[in-house]
XYZ file of C-alpha atoms in Angstrom:
534
model
C 212.791 197.233 37.647
C 213.981 199.862 40.140
C 216.665 198.663 42.536
C 217.373 200.037 45.974
C 220.453 201.605 44.419
C 218.319 203.425 41.854
C 215.932 204.727 44.510
C 218.824 206.053 46.592
C 220.565 207.760 43.684
C 217.349 209.260 42.288
C 216.644 210.706 45.729
C 220.073 212.306 45.748
C 219.463 213.723 42.280
C 216.049 215.110 43.258
C 217.756 216.875 46.195
C 220.121 218.641 43.795
C 223.167 216.420 44.282
C 225.182 216.414 41.048
C 228.541 215.057 42.228
C 229.748 212.236 44.478
C 233.311 211.770 45.737
C 234.038 208.062 45.777
C 236.443 205.177 45.686
C 235.209 202.003 44.010
C 234.662 198.631 45.684
C 232.646 195.449 45.263
C 229.806 196.392 47.579
C 228.946 199.700 45.889
C 229.037 198.866 42.191
C 225.225 199.032 41.900
C 225.398 202.643 43.154
C 228.022 203.481 40.536
C 225.773 201.925 37.896
C 222.726 203.884 39.069
C 224.635 207.177 38.718
C 224.690 206.700 34.927
C 220.950 207.213 34.518
C 220.717 209.899 37.208
C 223.433 212.045 35.619
C 225.479 212.228 38.814
C 229.225 212.674 38.305
C 231.583 210.420 40.238
C 234.944 211.904 41.157
C 236.873 208.739 41.975
C 239.809 209.184 44.285
C 242.852 207.244 45.463
C 241.858 206.907 49.134
C 238.579 206.859 51.026
C 239.715 209.518 53.505
C 240.582 211.807 50.588
C 237.024 211.512 49.298
C 235.646 212.715 52.647
C 238.011 215.682 52.755
C 236.995 216.633 49.197
C 233.325 216.486 50.132
C 233.993 218.642 53.216
C 235.478 221.478 51.163
C 232.858 221.067 48.448
C 230.026 221.363 50.978
C 231.491 224.449 52.637
C 231.875 226.263 49.320
C 228.551 225.268 47.747
C 226.259 225.329 50.759
C 225.032 221.842 49.860
C 225.637 218.415 51.336
C 228.907 216.828 50.247
C 228.281 213.185 49.359
C 230.889 210.443 49.756
C 230.613 206.828 48.585
C 233.058 204.142 49.731
C 233.014 200.382 50.024
C 232.522 198.185 53.080
C 234.971 196.924 55.684
C 238.343 198.615 55.453
C 236.929 201.155 52.980
C 234.453 202.369 55.572
C 237.139 202.334 58.265
C 239.474 204.425 56.106
C 236.821 207.140 55.885
C 236.430 207.416 59.648
C 239.145 209.948 60.526
C 237.963 212.813 58.303
C 234.443 212.460 59.699
C 235.890 213.941 62.882
C 237.098 217.022 60.995
C 233.657 217.372 59.391
C 232.025 217.150 62.802
C 234.325 219.779 64.293
C 233.946 222.105 61.282
C 230.163 221.563 61.336
C 230.114 220.555 57.676
C 227.135 218.660 56.215
C 228.552 215.511 54.622
C 226.697 212.292 53.808
C 228.906 209.214 53.953
C 227.461 206.233 52.088
C 229.275 202.981 52.762
C 228.861 199.594 51.197
C 227.880 196.844 53.611
C 227.595 193.070 53.643
C 224.128 191.623 52.956
C 221.580 191.643 55.768
C 220.728 188.082 54.810
C 224.258 187.018 55.759
C 224.469 188.831 59.098
C 226.410 186.799 61.643
C 227.563 184.241 59.090
C 230.977 185.756 58.377
C 230.142 187.548 55.142
C 232.802 189.257 53.041
C 233.778 192.524 54.756
C 231.133 192.074 57.443
C 231.547 194.882 59.982
C 229.166 196.595 62.368
C 229.786 200.082 61.005
C 227.089 202.050 62.830
C 228.685 202.082 66.302
C 232.033 202.792 64.652
C 230.892 206.051 63.060
C 228.302 207.104 65.652
C 230.698 209.161 67.859
C 231.743 211.382 64.928
C 228.401 211.804 63.160
C 225.047 213.390 63.879
C 223.305 210.219 62.717
C 224.552 206.773 61.763
C 222.208 204.005 60.659
C 221.684 200.955 58.463
C 218.370 200.651 56.596
C 216.672 197.280 56.807
C 214.272 197.562 53.829
C 215.177 198.422 50.245
C 211.912 200.331 49.790
C 213.005 202.757 52.522
C 216.080 204.040 50.699
C 214.209 207.078 49.388
C 212.867 208.362 52.694
C 215.999 207.338 54.570
C 218.289 209.161 52.133
C 216.085 212.241 52.397
C 216.232 211.988 56.184
C 220.009 211.714 56.137
C 220.368 214.838 53.983
C 217.920 216.770 56.157
C 219.714 215.833 59.382
C 223.109 216.772 57.927
C 221.846 220.257 57.063
C 219.599 221.051 60.007
C 220.472 222.412 63.430
C 224.196 222.162 64.154
C 225.152 220.835 60.735
C 227.530 217.918 60.420
C 228.242 214.503 58.923
C 225.757 211.652 58.641
C 226.481 208.008 57.794
C 224.247 205.475 56.068
C 225.428 201.872 55.585
C 224.054 200.147 52.464
C 223.538 196.375 52.748
C 224.397 194.794 49.406
C 221.270 192.667 49.155
C 219.086 195.754 49.686
C 220.734 197.938 47.042
C 220.327 195.057 44.572
C 216.698 194.345 45.515
C 213.685 195.383 43.417
C 211.769 198.066 45.323
C 208.737 198.024 43.046
C 206.615 201.142 42.552
C 208.000 203.501 45.194
C 207.851 207.287 45.076
C 211.094 209.239 45.005
C 211.124 212.064 47.583
C 210.999 215.355 45.696
C 212.223 217.845 48.258
C 214.849 217.760 50.961
C 214.983 220.991 52.920
C 216.838 222.223 55.965
C 214.592 222.460 59.012
C 214.636 226.122 60.104
C 215.456 226.847 63.730
C 215.763 230.609 64.047
C 215.478 232.917 67.028
C 212.114 234.447 67.739
C 211.782 238.192 67.229
C 211.548 238.716 70.990
C 214.693 236.704 71.706
C 216.587 238.553 68.974
C 215.399 241.849 70.455
C 216.652 240.765 73.899
C 220.107 240.015 72.492
C 220.194 243.311 70.587
C 219.158 245.239 73.699
C 221.852 243.544 75.783
C 224.472 244.381 73.158
C 223.299 248.002 73.002
C 223.448 248.289 76.794
C 226.930 246.829 77.146
C 230.065 248.954 77.070
C 232.277 246.467 75.219
C 230.153 243.734 73.604
C 231.699 241.076 71.395
C 230.072 238.577 69.019
C 231.988 235.298 68.629
C 230.954 232.954 65.830
C 231.664 229.294 65.256
C 232.961 227.698 62.034
C 229.586 227.299 60.325
C 229.117 231.055 60.668
C 232.294 232.029 58.831
C 232.388 234.500 55.954
C 232.886 231.812 53.312
C 229.628 230.118 54.249
C 227.743 233.376 54.942
C 229.081 235.863 52.378
C 228.372 239.476 53.280
C 226.231 238.584 56.256
C 228.765 239.052 59.046
C 229.547 242.617 57.997
C 225.831 243.358 58.004
C 225.486 241.760 61.452
C 228.323 243.814 62.914
C 226.953 247.057 61.495
C 223.436 246.322 62.749
C 224.291 245.186 66.274
C 227.149 247.632 66.685
C 229.437 244.965 68.124
C 232.634 243.460 66.679
C 232.030 240.061 65.052
C 234.880 237.541 65.292
C 234.892 234.052 63.760
C 236.958 231.456 65.595
C 237.699 228.209 63.750
C 241.313 227.412 64.630
C 242.435 224.899 67.273
C 244.893 227.524 68.504
C 241.934 229.532 69.740
C 243.116 232.492 71.804
C 246.546 232.142 70.153
C 245.215 231.958 66.600
C 247.803 234.025 64.687
C 245.165 234.987 62.132
C 243.347 236.897 64.893
C 246.275 239.016 66.085
C 245.829 240.124 69.694
C 242.387 238.544 70.027
C 243.135 237.805 73.682
C 243.212 241.509 74.551
C 239.789 242.063 72.999
C 238.297 239.073 74.799
C 239.800 240.146 78.104
C 238.181 243.594 77.840
C 234.697 242.467 76.782
C 231.852 242.892 79.273
C 229.358 240.904 77.154
C 230.059 237.987 74.825
C 227.376 236.661 72.492
C 228.415 233.241 71.180
C 226.676 232.457 67.898
C 227.265 228.787 67.242
C 230.652 228.956 68.959
C 231.285 226.079 71.315
C 232.479 227.095 74.779
C 235.539 224.866 74.804
C 239.340 224.801 75.010
C 239.673 227.355 72.194
C 238.058 229.910 74.505
C 239.875 228.773 77.629
C 236.517 227.198 78.547
C 235.235 230.731 79.096
C 237.290 230.996 82.289
C 238.649 233.996 84.163
C 242.128 233.501 82.727
C 240.833 234.649 79.340
C 237.769 236.740 80.210
C 236.955 239.347 82.821
C 235.307 237.754 85.829
C 232.250 240.006 85.428
C 231.808 239.322 81.719
C 228.280 238.130 80.922
C 227.508 235.564 78.235
C 224.630 234.902 75.879
C 224.757 231.717 73.809
C 222.830 230.733 70.676
C 223.245 227.036 69.880
C 221.091 224.581 67.956
C 222.381 221.464 69.724
C 221.378 220.380 73.217
C 224.861 219.021 73.910
C 226.464 222.388 73.165
C 223.940 224.290 75.271
C 224.662 221.913 78.149
C 228.383 222.524 77.668
C 227.817 226.280 77.873
C 225.928 225.915 81.162
C 228.614 223.612 82.562
C 231.556 225.861 81.661
C 230.022 229.292 82.263
C 227.812 228.701 85.276
C 226.215 231.863 86.661
C 227.964 234.052 84.090
C 225.620 232.642 81.418
C 222.875 235.247 81.269
C 220.835 233.534 78.541
C 221.031 230.426 76.350
C 218.849 230.117 73.256
C 217.936 226.924 71.376
C 218.320 228.212 67.827
C 220.480 227.921 64.734
C 222.470 231.162 64.481
C 222.561 230.899 60.669
C 218.774 230.968 60.599
C 218.844 233.863 63.063
C 221.010 236.320 61.144
C 218.082 238.117 59.506
C 216.119 238.715 62.700
C 219.267 239.767 64.585
C 220.184 242.257 61.875
C 216.655 243.655 61.931
C 216.746 244.024 65.732
C 220.156 245.717 65.869
C 220.601 249.164 67.349
C 224.138 250.003 66.109
C 226.706 252.008 68.050
C 230.015 251.209 69.796
C 232.067 252.701 66.959
C 235.210 253.292 69.032
C 235.107 249.835 70.595
C 234.729 248.253 67.156
C 237.745 250.200 65.936
C 239.762 249.119 68.987
C 238.963 245.449 68.400
C 239.771 245.749 64.682
C 243.174 247.141 65.657
C 243.756 244.214 68.035
C 242.816 241.689 65.357
C 244.966 243.357 62.734
C 248.210 243.319 64.724
C 250.959 241.038 63.447
C 254.268 240.129 65.061
C 256.122 239.400 61.821
C 257.226 241.104 58.628
C 258.368 240.068 55.160
C 261.491 242.130 55.873
C 262.526 239.728 58.645
C 265.658 237.796 57.657
C 267.184 234.556 58.944
C 270.889 233.579 59.190
C 270.446 230.735 56.693
C 269.178 233.224 54.068
C 266.355 230.799 53.327
C 262.922 232.012 52.314
C 260.838 232.748 55.400
C 257.226 231.626 55.801
C 256.124 235.279 55.761
C 257.911 235.876 52.456
C 256.382 232.776 50.887
C 252.888 233.763 52.025
C 253.379 237.304 50.679
C 254.305 235.916 47.259
C 251.216 233.709 47.214
C 249.118 236.698 48.255
C 250.343 238.590 45.196
C 249.011 235.773 43.010
C 245.702 235.720 44.886
C 245.346 239.475 44.401
C 245.830 239.084 40.633
C 243.088 236.468 40.325
C 239.537 237.545 39.477
C 238.272 234.952 41.947
C 240.260 232.900 44.419
C 239.795 230.256 47.072
C 242.464 229.865 49.750
C 243.172 226.505 51.388
C 245.283 226.434 54.564
C 246.366 223.117 56.045
C 249.099 221.938 58.336
C 250.627 222.515 61.725
C 253.167 225.307 61.922
C 253.203 226.410 58.283
C 249.424 226.101 58.130
C 249.221 228.692 60.897
C 251.573 230.982 58.984
C 249.300 230.643 55.964
C 246.202 231.561 57.964
C 247.892 234.595 59.494
C 249.604 235.969 56.396
C 247.231 235.236 53.500
C 243.616 236.067 52.788
C 240.944 235.538 50.158
C 237.206 236.073 49.881
C 236.661 232.336 50.327
C 238.745 230.098 52.551
C 238.798 226.497 53.771
C 241.096 225.477 56.631
C 241.769 222.230 58.462
C 239.826 223.637 61.384
C 239.222 223.002 65.045
C 239.858 219.250 64.904
C 243.596 219.919 64.673
C 243.850 217.157 62.061
C 246.139 217.809 59.112
C 246.583 216.147 55.729
C 243.435 217.088 53.842
C 244.890 220.095 52.001
C 245.291 218.529 48.554
C 241.839 216.995 48.874
C 240.333 220.328 49.925
C 241.875 221.832 46.796
C 240.176 219.262 44.554
C 236.835 219.745 46.301
C 237.217 223.510 46.049
C 237.993 223.352 42.334
C 234.930 221.192 41.737
C 232.810 223.648 43.720
C 234.267 226.820 42.175
C 235.361 225.993 38.603
C 235.980 229.642 37.702
C 238.168 230.419 40.715
C 241.914 230.112 41.158
C 242.614 227.663 43.952
C 245.693 228.170 46.132
C 246.421 225.476 48.717
C 249.179 226.205 51.249
C 250.527 223.297 53.282
C 253.616 221.956 54.964
C 255.811 219.122 53.731
C 254.369 216.862 56.410
C 250.823 217.605 55.370
C 251.312 216.990 51.667
C 252.441 213.425 52.271
C 249.102 212.198 53.595
C 247.300 212.180 50.241
C 249.987 212.940 47.686
C 248.479 210.479 45.187
C 245.511 212.812 44.770
C 247.651 214.823 42.344
C 246.854 211.975 39.956
C 243.142 212.321 40.712
C 243.301 216.043 40.003
C 245.158 215.548 36.711
C 242.809 212.785 35.580
C 239.655 214.675 36.557
C 240.832 217.984 35.089
C 240.705 219.853 38.396
C 243.670 222.264 38.408
C 244.917 224.141 41.459
C 248.204 225.433 42.854
C 249.561 223.564 45.866
C 252.340 225.491 47.623
C 254.485 223.430 49.981
C 256.327 225.263 52.720
C 259.135 222.712 52.963
C 261.057 223.017 56.233
C 262.094 219.337 56.203
C 260.282 218.414 59.395
C 257.085 218.117 61.360
C 257.693 221.614 62.609
C 254.844 221.982 65.096
C 256.112 219.036 67.125
C 259.738 220.051 66.525
C 258.963 223.404 68.142
C 257.338 221.669 71.109
C 260.446 219.537 71.608
C 262.718 222.580 71.415
C 260.609 224.473 73.914
C 259.855 221.679 76.384
C 262.881 219.375 76.185
C 265.716 221.321 74.538
C 267.745 220.982 71.312
C 269.594 217.886 72.536
C 266.375 215.874 72.747
C 264.939 216.226 69.257
C 263.534 212.950 67.977
C 261.123 211.632 65.364
C 260.262 214.908 63.639
C 262.765 215.204 60.791
C 261.848 214.790 57.125
C 264.037 214.638 54.016
C 264.523 217.343 51.414
C 262.155 215.478 49.121
C 261.501 216.596 45.542
C 257.737 216.701 45.772
C 257.671 218.723 42.562
C 259.250 215.876 40.576
C 256.936 213.313 42.114
C 253.930 215.472 41.237
C 255.126 215.702 37.640
C 255.153 211.924 37.524
C 251.474 211.969 38.482
C 250.573 214.386 35.672
C 250.951 217.689 37.517
C 253.108 220.744 36.927
C 256.125 220.990 39.250
C 258.296 223.866 40.481
C 261.237 223.756 42.897
C 262.212 227.025 44.609
C 265.210 227.566 46.870
C 265.754 231.324 46.513
C 263.395 234.238 47.019
C 264.361 235.842 43.694
C 262.730 233.033 41.717
C 259.593 232.596 43.805
C 257.171 234.944 42.049
C 258.027 233.602 38.611
C 257.634 230.007 39.762
C 254.196 230.728 41.227
C 253.143 232.526 38.045
C 254.216 229.554 35.909
C 252.218 227.240 38.156
C 249.093 229.374 37.759
C 249.534 229.624 34.003
C 250.155 225.882 33.541
C 246.438 225.107 33.699
C 247.319 221.879 35.513
C 247.328 220.751 39.098
C 250.604 222.301 40.214
C 253.076 221.552 43.000
C 255.350 224.428 44.033
C 257.930 222.963 46.410
C 259.559 225.826 48.354
C 262.435 225.365 50.788
C 261.772 227.594 53.793
C 263.217 228.288 57.204
C 261.249 226.309 59.797
C 260.231 229.195 62.024
C 257.654 228.846 64.789
C 254.278 230.232 63.821
C 253.280 233.627 65.214
C 251.993 233.255 68.743
C 248.748 235.043 68.068
C 249.989 238.294 69.577
C 252.241 240.998 68.199
C 255.580 241.496 69.933
């Protein structure tokens, strides 16, 4: 007998899926059981949202679909929030949720909930199969949709009676491939010619085009086209501190080619306040909705809009490139490299500054043979993005949501078992999914979590200071909690640092522990760099 559950799991296995991030529940036990025979590992977590965050990081670092399995009702609802981050970061994730039996629809079944309309706004595709025999083709379809075009999350609800049903003699799909959607050679040549003819062309890439997901390709693209290539994946957009004086470069450009970069608030909607009024635009986007947005926001300044996946177009663009613009590329690099802070900066309290903490973490990253950097949080998360670097990076991204940092670290460790994982986050951020230290210890997935502890929700604290004044601070304070001791109680290594002199040694001990590690560092709660040097 082959159940619907077996057909689904065998389809995942045939597509190369070897790991599922999950939290158990009544409605999905047949799926857990089917994973035994298929050889798929289940990383079982402490919260459904954590499982989605783990899958998001795992997918970005492996180039595969991250698969999540949670139960029905409240389990499915708990997974909803992180789907938004996956959508905004354009990460292919397949969310599988348990569901009440089709045969009991409308009768008040246990955990009966119409999940499809709930997840539809934050997924590329959300559906509920109605025949057990369709689980193979439907699972293959879900994986293909997640990967193809503008990649993103997909949701499939699994009615309990269907995953238990005998599907008989049904073939398991053997191949699930991304549908290519590249530029034609003539369209690539038109873009290359426009870049060559411009005085100050700029290539702006969206999150799916970042260096982590396209290793080595962006450097090749910049050299071939002869135009600076900038990846934008922060909600702070033009004020992203990791991009220095990006605003000056954008304001000088006479041609912008947007490769998978949405024309939205992060670009000032492409308006004259951020870009020269005569700047022309060329947009490459796989999704109709994003092409429509480009037309709506850019109007007559949009010289061309191409229906193509920029990731599939890298090869033909590189081949069509004509080089040049060496001085302009150097000018933009100088803009991007500017920083308005220094590790020599001191504060009256004599506390460790965010810049000093990031510099110490960078020294550990530089010593590692391989490293993955995780940056999450509001104000301290922005410090981390501006002041640390690694070959591979995962950040909380354009959604502006925080709290996934620990989960990203687990997903990253599962994806890159030979790499050192450094996750930088604020004390607000770490509280969302603190229990996942136990998951990491139990699953043998070590990493170093560094908490920049300023005892508050500092991003909102800074807004209150700026907009309402120091006499009207409310609802943003946190205690001087001993996160390091709590982490030890969950099986992790803990370090508590209050003085700069002991910071390097504490970080080194955390790395050498071989355990999930929590380095709790008291810092001065400074506002993040503005995105421009002063």
